[in-house]
Amino acid sequence: MLEAKLNEAGMLKKLLDAIKELVTDANFECNEEGINLQAMDNSHVALVSVQLSQTGFKKYRCDRPMPLGVNIGSLTKVLKCAKDDDICTLKSADDADILNLVYEAKNTDRIAEYELKLMDIDSDSLGIPDTDYEARVVMSSSEFARIVRDLSQLGESVRIEVSKEGVRFASDGEAANGNVLLKGKGPIGKVSSGPVNNSQGEGSGDGEEEDVKPEVVEVDEGEEDEDSDKKKKASNKTKVKKEKTDGDVDMEDGGDEEDEDDGEPEVEKDDEEEDEDEEAGDSKKRKKKANGTSKPAKKSKTSKGKGKRKDDDEEEEATDSVVIEMNSHVSLTFSLKYLVNFSKTASLHNRVQLYMSNEVPLLVSYDFGPGFVRYYLAPKIGDD
Amino acid sequence: MLEAKLNEAGMLKKLLDAIKELVTDANFECNEEGINLQAMDNSHVALVSVQLSQTGFKKYRCDRPMPLGVNIGSLTKVLKCAKDDDICTLKSADDADILNLVYEAKNTDRIAEYELKLMDIDSDSLGIPDTDYEARVVMSSSEFARIVRDLSQLGESVRIEVSKEGVRFASDGEAANGNVLLKGKGPIGKVSSGPVNNSQGEGSGDGEEEDVKPEVVEVDEGEEDEDSDKKKKASNKTKVKKEKTDGDVDMEDGGDEEDEDDGEPEVEKDDEEEDEDEEAGDSKKRKKKANGTSKPAKKSKTSKGKGKRKDDDEEEEATDSVVIEMNSHVSLTFSLKYLVNFSKTASLHNRVQLYMSNEVPLLVSYDFGPGFVRYYLAPKIGDD
DNA sequence: CGCCACAGTT
DNA sequence: AACTGTGGCG
């Protein structure tokens, strides 16, 4: 029996919007840790991995693992019937072939219930490419979206190159060639941390965290503060990967797992998710946090709009700054079509992380508070 | 070698948006005075003339005249990759077959470079119909857009009539007929000045000015002097058109040519208050230079500034007021399709000037600070 | 919470 | 080129 209550139906709507063009049907794998989804895109070129930790729910209960086979298009339609700020509860009996969605308006007595028919979907066992990447770029998700969209006008593919100079996105086309160079903020340090596959804490905030690695230069970013700690714990717990069970793919992961103890049965949480960022008050502690996690930071639009409420500059920089970490020079070429698709996930979170190593699939990760949406895309061969 | 730096890429984007439906390929003629473009629309019915004075650039350098053959659609795509407030630099080596566009974000480290492939385009030698018009209307560009858009729903063509009553736009259609009368502000005076082809000062601001210059007004473009009486003369002078060299188009009317070189010896213009950019102090000097050269008029810039003398306030009101000048009654009929197209230029400037004489092409002029966009459209024959 | 503006998509 | 959706501001 699954019963998962989300504080904001909007999050789920955005999540589905982000992946619906890539995936038509997928299993929502529910277990006590949360809900996960993995699928290859329709042409089997890209892999999508979504994780929603139980900590991201206002209430979460899942007695035993159950895969819910869902047609993404149908679920999207049903979710359109929810207002963004409705409280959304997902329910499904152990062997039912339907998923029940209940929308409760926060300030009224409206309660809507929908039943989505489930389907049996072969669990494609997917492996997640897990590697230690040679380069990591953390940037505004809307800027990333803008860049790949712009370049997609010129050509079919983009070469992404990380060097001491920064990160360069370049595309050649019939009528014009173009490239965008992001210099990055601060010195370029070593890659501080991997994506922590299968778990989520990670840079969810915005990647800036890196508490860990000693030598790492990266410093600035972040940090974050207490949150981080908290996060970390949380993340550790969460990191247990369920996917793991299926079998990994080609890539091995490094061990983040060790902390698996999560175990927390925390069933009721009240919105934690947000808390991460919240700090306005505690900012004193560490300023830097990018608050980016979920909603608060929202600002996204970089450009013109600068004046945010927050006022702190950090915010600003957090949202717009580009952080580049690199162990060695990388240069890979990808299909812009997919990157453009991935970049729609910008509505979920204002920061995106790109992890790259030569000849290895690119990982595009949107880590928001209680989970992540990650995309893996193999480079074009012959890329330079 | 060309190197032209614009403070706001948005201006160029708007400019291209304005003409891209009319023209597919065109030569951007660059010389020390600035950049000019002239082209017939794809069906050779309308003529577009764009002038960007070097004074409109943050930085401008063009060692020797060079025509850059551009596919407008491609350039539009490349410009889409710029944010409106990016600093945009156009560069091209002397014999290169590419135009380099560099976009620098004002507040970040993003630098994007695009290379647009150039093409050889026959300079259609275009002549600019240069006449002393019998009527001139200055009005809000958005109002003009609205009127022609509205009337285009009724019929295919519009009769524009300037009389003592004001200016009337009338269209007859299958289902309905309609007409819009603009009475104009103040008494209707004589036409104060011609469009000063090839140069821009002119009424760019908006027409209302009329100071009188004794005779030669021309020189300064800047100004707006437009005095009526003189204007005639003046206009003649000003009319010198550089394009001329190519050959005139069909529309030429009469002799304007003779002045080609602008004969006016007045090289120096005196006052130019405007000169904006540069150092204010020496503005005068440089100014002259601009005109001094061959194409005299070029510069001007009233622009944003409006600073003309008289107009300051007028400018303001100018935005909505309609100014009508008429030497004799005119009535011409035009295809609304083209006027609707021309009216998209409203995004570049909030005032538009219509110059008309019976049986002569209409001139629709958007004179903004550092340049202008002008359209010439032959009347339908049989117009009344 | 509602309204307005800007951007992206069709 | 127009419409819809999203984001920001009041």
Short mmCIF file of C-alpha atoms (C1' of nucleotides) in Angstrom, two decimals, chain B residues 21 344, chain D residues 1-2:
data_model
loop_
_atom_site.label_atom_id
_atom_site.label_comp_id
_atom_site.label_asym_id
_atom_site.label_seq_id
_atom_site.Cartn_x
_atom_site.Cartn_y
_atom_site.Cartn_z
CA GLU B 21 9.62 39.57 -43.56
CA LYS B 344 6.15 46.24 -37.27
"C1'" DA D 1 2.62 35.76 -36.11
"C1'" DA D 2 -0.35 34.55 -32.30
#
